[in-house]
Amino acid sequence: MFPQLSHILTSSPTGRQQGIGILLCDKQTDGGFLVHHFLSFYLKGGCKVCFLGLQQSFNHYNLVAQKLGVNLSAAKEKGQLVFFEGLRAALDPLLDDRPDSALQASSPLQFLSSPTASLRSLYEFVCTSLTETSETTWKFPVLIIDDLSVLLSLGVSTENILNFMHYCRATLCSKLQGNIVVLVHDTEELGDEENDVVVKSLCYVSHLILHAEALATGYCKDIHGQLKITHRTLSPAKAEKNVTDIFQYKIQDKNVAFFARGTSSAVL
């Protein structure tokens, strides 16, 4: 995890809460560093984590995690981490010798067989992975998804994606008092209406939103982007209490440095 970002978030009202939804957005930049932060943050914090890695391979996540002081292989072996490697699972229908019916019944990616299929099998995988948590062994459960936009690319409808997220929130956040962390791309400028619906819907039900975007002025070797952090209250009566902070950041080899706008050494 990145110490500065941890300090910024844990000092906020939503930083240490359970039962919350955290939305990660990136616009014209790669917000993957935020996923790595929360993955290492919750594993170091003793939480049971179900990670839906739809974007990269396990080796990629493990190599980055090792730089942050976390061994994902060890976390898997002791049962703290349940890692679903979407890239490999998508190839199962091509590599498995079992009949199609038996394969589909056992795969969390059953929806690949039909564009109109629901994400029920993926939801059941998440529930099985996290509801078996022993309260005496791990702290609260956490679901991390990297990234939800991949499901749209695979032809899943916005309705099925939002239904999946609704049931995950109901089970993880409300019933189990766990947290959900989701990365989705902000493609508003590209005119992707389906993706915009997903982003806006998730913003509406998220307690914490981290929005990473490229600098409006273009590339800078000392400042890699801007991070907008919004702490939300989901009660309409308290909407005016939403708080937004804006930081600039620089990605380093084993860390990410954050600073207030205009305070980087590049502009001082």
mmCIF file of C-alpha atoms in Angstrom:
data_model
loop_
_atom_site.group_PDB
_atom_site.id
_atom_site.type_symbol
_atom_site.label_atom_id
_atom_site.label_comp_id
_atom_site.label_asym_id
_atom_site.label_seq_id
_atom_site.Cartn_x
_atom_site.Cartn_y
_atom_site.Cartn_z
ATOM 1 C CA MET A 1 0.000 0.000 0.000
ATOM 2 C CA PHE A 2 1.033 3.617 -0.421
ATOM 3 C CA PRO A 3 1.575 5.277 2.981
ATOM 4 C CA GLN A 4 0.526 8.782 1.904
ATOM 5 C CA LEU A 5 -2.710 7.575 0.331
ATOM 6 C CA SER A 6 -3.439 5.432 3.393
ATOM 7 C CA HIS A 7 -2.998 8.462 5.626
ATOM 8 C CA ILE A 8 -5.261 10.587 3.426
ATOM 9 C CA LEU A 9 -8.022 7.973 3.428
ATOM 10 C CA THR A 10 -7.820 6.706 7.027
ATOM 11 C CA SER A 11 -7.996 10.261 8.346
ATOM 12 C CA SER A 12 -11.319 10.739 6.551
ATOM 13 C CA PRO A 13 -14.797 9.886 7.912
ATOM 14 C CA THR A 14 -15.133 6.883 5.565
ATOM 15 C CA GLY A 15 -11.537 5.727 5.799
ATOM 16 C CA ARG A 16 -11.950 3.061 8.498
ATOM 17 C CA GLN A 17 -15.620 2.192 8.077
ATOM 18 C CA GLN A 18 -17.019 -1.211 7.230
ATOM 19 C CA GLY A 19 -19.970 -1.857 4.976
ATOM 20 C CA ILE A 20 -18.993 0.721 2.356
ATOM 21 C CA GLY A 21 -18.574 0.786 -1.409
ATOM 22 C CA ILE A 22 -15.418 2.285 -2.909
ATOM 23 C CA LEU A 23 -15.416 3.285 -6.574
ATOM 24 C CA LEU A 24 -12.170 3.749 -8.492
ATOM 25 C CA CYS A 25 -12.379 5.624 -11.804
ATOM 26 C CA ASP A 26 -9.686 6.488 -14.304
ATOM 27 C CA LYS A 27 -9.931 8.934 -17.184
ATOM 28 C CA GLN A 28 -7.274 9.126 -19.886
ATOM 29 C CA THR A 29 -4.819 7.455 -17.500
ATOM 30 C CA ASP A 30 -4.247 4.083 -15.810
ATOM 31 C CA GLY A 31 -5.848 3.836 -12.376
ATOM 32 C CA GLY A 32 -4.434 0.381 -11.713
ATOM 33 C CA PHE A 33 -2.169 1.712 -8.969
ATOM 34 C CA LEU A 34 -5.299 2.341 -6.888
ATOM 35 C CA VAL A 35 -6.296 -1.323 -7.191
ATOM 36 C CA HIS A 36 -2.843 -2.421 -6.009
ATOM 37 C CA HIS A 37 -3.092 -0.047 -3.059
ATOM 38 C CA PHE A 38 -6.387 -1.426 -1.786
ATOM 39 C CA LEU A 39 -5.386 -5.051 -2.416
ATOM 40 C CA SER A 40 -2.247 -4.719 -0.296
ATOM 41 C CA PHE A 41 -4.032 -2.463 2.237
ATOM 42 C CA TYR A 42 -6.746 -4.999 3.060
ATOM 43 C CA LEU A 43 -4.418 -8.009 3.025
ATOM 44 C CA LYS A 44 -2.034 -6.289 5.431
ATOM 45 C CA GLY A 45 -5.050 -5.337 7.531
ATOM 46 C CA GLY A 46 -6.025 -8.989 8.032
ATOM 47 C CA CYS A 47 -9.181 -8.978 5.878
ATOM 48 C CA LYS A 48 -10.469 -11.881 3.797
ATOM 49 C CA VAL A 49 -10.252 -10.756 0.162
ATOM 50 C CA CYS A 50 -11.965 -12.049 -2.969
ATOM 51 C CA PHE A 51 -10.212 -10.520 -5.988
ATOM 52 C CA LEU A 52 -11.821 -10.695 -9.432
ATOM 53 C CA GLY A 53 -8.842 -10.095 -11.703
ATOM 54 C CA LEU A 54 -10.456 -9.566 -15.092
ATOM 55 C CA GLN A 55 -7.763 -7.255 -16.473
ATOM 56 C CA GLN A 56 -4.383 -8.871 -15.725
ATOM 57 C CA SER A 57 -2.842 -12.224 -14.834
ATOM 58 C CA PHE A 58 -2.104 -13.373 -11.291
ATOM 59 C CA ASN A 59 1.628 -13.039 -11.929
ATOM 60 C CA HIS A 60 1.204 -9.360 -12.761
ATOM 61 C CA TYR A 61 -0.653 -8.607 -9.536
ATOM 62 C CA ASN A 62 1.783 -10.712 -7.519
ATOM 63 C CA LEU A 63 4.863 -8.938 -8.891
ATOM 64 C CA VAL A 64 3.434 -5.519 -8.046
ATOM 65 C CA ALA A 65 2.263 -6.717 -4.621
ATOM 66 C CA GLN A 66 5.755 -7.953 -3.764
ATOM 67 C CA LYS A 67 7.083 -4.427 -4.329
ATOM 68 C CA LEU A 68 4.504 -3.280 -1.772
ATOM 69 C CA GLY A 69 5.520 -5.922 0.738
ATOM 70 C CA VAL A 70 2.731 -8.447 0.136
ATOM 71 C CA ASN A 71 3.025 -12.040 -1.121
ATOM 72 C CA LEU A 72 -0.190 -12.989 -2.912
ATOM 73 C CA SER A 73 0.858 -16.631 -3.295
ATOM 74 C CA ALA A 74 1.278 -16.943 0.469
ATOM 75 C CA ALA A 75 -2.055 -15.185 1.047
ATOM 76 C CA LYS A 76 -3.750 -17.697 -1.258
ATOM 77 C CA GLU A 77 -2.147 -20.673 0.472
ATOM 78 C CA LYS A 78 -3.346 -19.628 3.921
ATOM 79 C CA GLY A 79 -6.855 -18.900 2.637
ATOM 80 C CA GLN A 80 -6.831 -15.140 3.094
ATOM 81 C CA LEU A 81 -7.020 -14.400 -0.641
ATOM 82 C CA VAL A 82 -9.348 -15.954 -3.178
ATOM 83 C CA PHE A 83 -8.073 -14.906 -6.594
ATOM 84 C CA PHE A 84 -10.209 -15.367 -9.702
ATOM 85 C CA GLU A 85 -8.070 -15.083 -12.831
ATOM 86 C CA GLY A 86 -10.537 -14.045 -15.498
ATOM 87 C CA LEU A 87 -8.055 -14.226 -18.386
ATOM 88 C CA ARG A 88 -7.367 -17.898 -17.724
ATOM 89 C CA ALA A 89 -10.949 -18.807 -16.842
ATOM 90 C CA ALA A 90 -12.127 -17.396 -20.170
ATOM 91 C CA LEU A 91 -10.022 -20.044 -21.926
ATOM 92 C CA ASP A 92 -11.472 -22.978 -19.972
ATOM 93 C CA PRO A 93 -14.156 -23.764 -22.580
ATOM 94 C CA LEU A 94 -11.385 -24.179 -25.167
ATOM 95 C CA LEU A 95 -9.045 -26.275 -23.015
ATOM 96 C CA ASP A 96 -11.450 -28.425 -20.971
ATOM 97 C CA ASP A 97 -12.518 -31.870 -22.198
ATOM 98 C CA ARG A 98 -15.730 -31.971 -20.149
ATOM 99 C CA PRO A 99 -19.115 -31.652 -21.871
ATOM 100 C CA ASP A 100 -20.281 -28.062 -22.341
ATOM 101 C CA SER A 101 -23.146 -28.469 -19.885
ATOM 102 C CA ALA A 102 -20.853 -29.701 -17.085
ATOM 103 C CA LEU A 103 -18.260 -27.007 -17.810
ATOM 104 C CA GLN A 104 -20.790 -24.182 -17.816
ATOM 105 C CA ALA A 105 -22.320 -25.391 -14.551
ATOM 106 C CA SER A 106 -18.954 -25.123 -12.769
ATOM 107 C CA SER A 107 -17.652 -21.882 -14.290
ATOM 108 C CA PRO A 108 -18.204 -18.391 -12.794
ATOM 109 C CA LEU A 109 -18.052 -17.154 -16.400
ATOM 110 C CA GLN A 110 -21.184 -18.955 -17.561
ATOM 111 C CA PHE A 111 -22.376 -15.680 -19.079
ATOM 112 C CA LEU A 112 -19.772 -16.011 -21.861
ATOM 113 C CA SER A 113 -21.944 -18.696 -23.436
ATOM 114 C CA SER A 114 -24.813 -16.258 -23.908
ATOM 115 C CA PRO A 115 -24.758 -12.446 -24.219
ATOM 116 C CA THR A 116 -28.081 -12.225 -22.358
ATOM 117 C CA ALA A 117 -27.045 -14.492 -19.478
ATOM 118 C CA SER A 118 -26.980 -13.058 -15.963
ATOM 119 C CA LEU A 119 -23.944 -12.870 -13.685
ATOM 120 C CA ARG A 120 -25.505 -15.166 -11.111
ATOM 121 C CA SER A 121 -22.682 -17.721 -11.344
ATOM 122 C CA LEU A 122 -20.098 -14.995 -10.700
ATOM 123 C CA TYR A 123 -22.133 -13.697 -7.763
ATOM 124 C CA GLU A 124 -22.365 -17.195 -6.289
ATOM 125 C CA PHE A 125 -18.592 -17.557 -6.628
ATOM 126 C CA VAL A 126 -18.097 -14.325 -4.669
ATOM 127 C CA CYS A 127 -20.534 -15.408 -1.950
ATOM 128 C CA THR A 128 -18.936 -18.833 -1.584
ATOM 129 C CA SER A 129 -15.478 -17.266 -1.385
ATOM 130 C CA LEU A 130 -16.354 -14.752 1.323
ATOM 131 C CA THR A 131 -19.180 -16.225 3.402
ATOM 132 C CA GLU A 132 -16.911 -19.070 4.518
ATOM 133 C CA THR A 133 -14.771 -16.557 6.396
ATOM 134 C CA SER A 134 -14.173 -17.444 10.037
ATOM 135 C CA GLU A 135 -14.652 -14.381 12.213
ATOM 136 C CA THR A 136 -11.897 -15.589 14.532
ATOM 137 C CA THR A 137 -9.395 -15.874 11.671
ATOM 138 C CA TRP A 138 -9.923 -12.827 9.466
ATOM 139 C CA LYS A 139 -11.485 -9.432 9.811
ATOM 140 C CA PHE A 140 -14.349 -8.337 7.563
ATOM 141 C CA PRO A 141 -14.592 -9.603 3.953
ATOM 142 C CA VAL A 142 -13.619 -7.466 0.963
ATOM 143 C CA LEU A 143 -14.470 -7.824 -2.735
ATOM 144 C CA ILE A 144 -12.137 -6.146 -5.250
ATOM 145 C CA ILE A 145 -12.934 -6.050 -8.990
ATOM 146 C CA ASP A 146 -10.388 -5.046 -11.647
ATOM 147 C CA ASP A 147 -12.062 -3.974 -13.743
ATOM 148 C CA LEU A 148 -15.801 -3.854 -14.275
ATOM 149 C CA SER A 149 -15.499 -2.287 -17.746
ATOM 150 C CA VAL A 150 -14.171 -5.621 -19.029
ATOM 151 C CA LEU A 151 -17.620 -7.148 -18.552
ATOM 152 C CA LEU A 152 -19.099 -4.547 -20.896
ATOM 153 C CA SER A 153 -16.424 -5.410 -23.453
ATOM 154 C CA LEU A 154 -17.480 -9.065 -23.185
ATOM 155 C CA GLY A 155 -21.040 -8.147 -24.125
ATOM 156 C CA VAL A 156 -22.674 -8.202 -20.674
ATOM 157 C CA SER A 157 -25.576 -5.751 -20.505
ATOM 158 C CA THR A 158 -25.564 -2.767 -18.161
ATOM 159 C CA GLU A 159 -28.678 -4.174 -16.488
ATOM 160 C CA ASN A 160 -26.949 -7.440 -15.608
ATOM 161 C CA ILE A 161 -23.820 -5.643 -14.388
ATOM 162 C CA LEU A 162 -25.799 -3.301 -12.136
ATOM 163 C CA ASN A 163 -27.901 -6.206 -10.835
ATOM 164 C CA PHE A 164 -24.691 -8.076 -10.011
ATOM 165 C CA MET A 165 -23.313 -5.089 -8.128
ATOM 166 C CA HIS A 166 -26.615 -4.596 -6.289
ATOM 167 C CA TYR A 167 -26.627 -8.164 -4.962
ATOM 168 C CA CYS A 168 -22.932 -7.946 -4.050
ATOM 169 C CA ARG A 169 -23.612 -4.785 -2.036
ATOM 170 C CA ALA A 170 -26.617 -6.342 -0.340
ATOM 171 C CA THR A 171 -24.597 -9.393 0.697
ATOM 172 C CA LEU A 172 -21.145 -7.937 1.345
ATOM 173 C CA CYS A 173 -21.886 -4.440 2.640
ATOM 174 C CA SER A 174 -25.247 -4.875 4.361
ATOM 175 C CA LYS A 175 -25.270 -8.496 5.539
ATOM 176 C CA LEU A 176 -21.585 -9.210 6.169
ATOM 177 C CA GLN A 177 -20.498 -5.616 6.880
ATOM 178 C CA GLY A 178 -17.675 -5.944 4.388
ATOM 179 C CA ASN A 179 -16.360 -3.556 1.725
ATOM 180 C CA ILE A 180 -16.431 -3.521 -2.077
ATOM 181 C CA VAL A 181 -13.747 -1.900 -4.244
ATOM 182 C CA VAL A 182 -14.448 -1.585 -7.977
ATOM 183 C CA LEU A 183 -12.425 -0.092 -10.810
ATOM 184 C CA VAL A 184 -14.249 1.204 -13.885
ATOM 185 C CA HIS A 185 -13.079 3.408 -16.745
ATOM 186 C CA ASP A 186 -14.562 6.860 -17.242
ATOM 187 C CA THR A 187 -15.200 7.093 -20.999
ATOM 188 C CA GLU A 188 -17.636 10.012 -20.979
ATOM 189 C CA GLU A 189 -15.663 11.921 -23.617
ATOM 190 C CA LEU A 190 -15.715 8.878 -25.918
ATOM 191 C CA GLY A 191 -19.508 8.741 -25.989
ATOM 192 C CA ASP A 192 -19.798 5.221 -24.544
ATOM 193 C CA GLU A 193 -23.345 5.447 -23.205
ATOM 194 C CA GLU A 194 -23.444 1.992 -21.601
ATOM 195 C CA ASN A 195 -20.224 2.597 -19.685
ATOM 196 C CA ASP A 196 -21.482 6.047 -18.627
ATOM 197 C CA VAL A 197 -24.623 4.468 -17.166
ATOM 198 C CA VAL A 198 -22.518 2.035 -15.125
ATOM 199 C CA VAL A 199 -20.190 4.785 -13.868
ATOM 200 C CA LYS A 200 -22.993 7.166 -12.871
ATOM 201 C CA SER A 201 -25.007 4.401 -11.202
ATOM 202 C CA LEU A 202 -22.023 3.258 -9.139
ATOM 203 C CA CYS A 203 -21.160 6.840 -8.195
ATOM 204 C CA TYR A 204 -24.662 7.223 -6.795
ATOM 205 C CA VAL A 205 -24.314 4.253 -4.412
ATOM 206 C CA SER A 206 -20.629 4.586 -3.451
ATOM 207 C CA HIS A 207 -19.422 6.038 -0.156
ATOM 208 C CA LEU A 208 -15.937 6.831 -1.413
ATOM 209 C CA ILE A 209 -14.925 7.760 -4.982
ATOM 210 C CA LEU A 210 -11.329 8.018 -6.171
ATOM 211 C CA HIS A 211 -11.125 9.528 -9.656
ATOM 212 C CA ALA A 212 -7.706 9.511 -11.336
ATOM 213 C CA GLU A 213 -7.225 11.525 -14.494
ATOM 214 C CA ALA A 214 -4.440 12.813 -16.684
ATOM 215 C CA LEU A 215 -3.293 16.398 -16.375
ATOM 216 C CA ALA A 216 -5.223 18.819 -18.560
ATOM 217 C CA THR A 217 -1.916 20.429 -19.541
ATOM 218 C CA GLY A 218 -0.488 17.180 -20.884
ATOM 219 C CA TYR A 219 2.496 15.023 -19.971
ATOM 220 C CA CYS A 220 4.819 16.038 -17.146
ATOM 221 C CA LYS A 221 7.664 13.859 -15.873
ATOM 222 C CA ASP A 222 7.260 15.126 -12.287
ATOM 223 C CA ILE A 223 3.448 14.974 -12.090
ATOM 224 C CA HIS A 224 1.706 11.949 -13.578
ATOM 225 C CA GLY A 225 -1.890 12.858 -12.878
ATOM 226 C CA GLN A 226 -4.563 14.205 -10.593
ATOM 227 C CA LEU A 227 -6.615 12.295 -8.027
ATOM 228 C CA LYS A 228 -10.000 13.562 -6.901
ATOM 229 C CA ILE A 229 -11.238 11.952 -3.673
ATOM 230 C CA THR A 230 -14.920 12.354 -2.795
ATOM 231 C CA HIS A 231 -16.384 11.239 0.537
ATOM 232 C CA ARG A 232 -20.118 10.805 0.110
ATOM 233 C CA THR A 233 -23.081 10.477 2.449
ATOM 234 C CA LEU A 234 -25.745 8.375 0.783
ATOM 235 C CA SER A 235 -28.582 10.089 2.641
ATOM 236 C CA PRO A 236 -30.254 12.713 0.364
ATOM 237 C CA ALA A 237 -30.763 14.943 3.408
ATOM 238 C CA LYS A 238 -27.007 15.057 3.997
ATOM 239 C CA ALA A 239 -25.835 15.311 0.381
ATOM 240 C CA GLU A 240 -24.506 18.794 0.993
ATOM 241 C CA LYS A 241 -21.954 17.275 3.400
ATOM 242 C CA ASN A 242 -20.112 15.478 0.602
ATOM 243 C CA VAL A 243 -16.439 16.429 0.751
ATOM 244 C CA THR A 244 -14.013 16.437 -2.209
ATOM 245 C CA ASP A 245 -10.232 16.768 -2.007
ATOM 246 C CA ILE A 246 -7.912 17.018 -5.007
ATOM 247 C CA PHE A 247 -4.307 15.856 -5.066
ATOM 248 C CA GLN A 248 -1.647 15.430 -7.707
ATOM 249 C CA TYR A 249 0.531 12.336 -7.771
ATOM 250 C CA LYS A 250 3.752 10.884 -9.122
ATOM 251 C CA ILE A 251 4.138 7.133 -9.606
ATOM 252 C CA GLN A 252 7.488 5.779 -8.430
ATOM 253 C CA ASP A 253 8.959 2.275 -8.525
ATOM 254 C CA LYS A 254 7.641 1.109 -5.141
ATOM 255 C CA ASN A 255 5.465 4.013 -4.094
ATOM 256 C CA VAL A 256 3.174 6.806 -5.247
ATOM 257 C CA ALA A 257 3.795 10.308 -3.915
ATOM 258 C CA PHE A 258 0.793 12.576 -3.352
ATOM 259 C CA PHE A 259 0.801 16.332 -2.889
ATOM 260 C CA ALA A 260 -1.597 19.259 -3.006
ATOM 261 C CA ARG A 261 -2.030 20.951 -6.373
ATOM 262 C CA GLY A 262 0.739 23.391 -7.107
ATOM 263 C CA THR A 263 3.105 22.112 -4.408
ATOM 264 C CA SER A 264 5.179 19.712 -6.522
ATOM 265 C CA SER A 265 8.899 20.425 -6.737
ATOM 266 C CA ALA A 266 8.370 20.821 -10.472
ATOM 267 C CA VAL A 267 6.408 24.039 -9.994
ATOM 268 C CA LEU A 268 8.031 25.460 -6.865
#
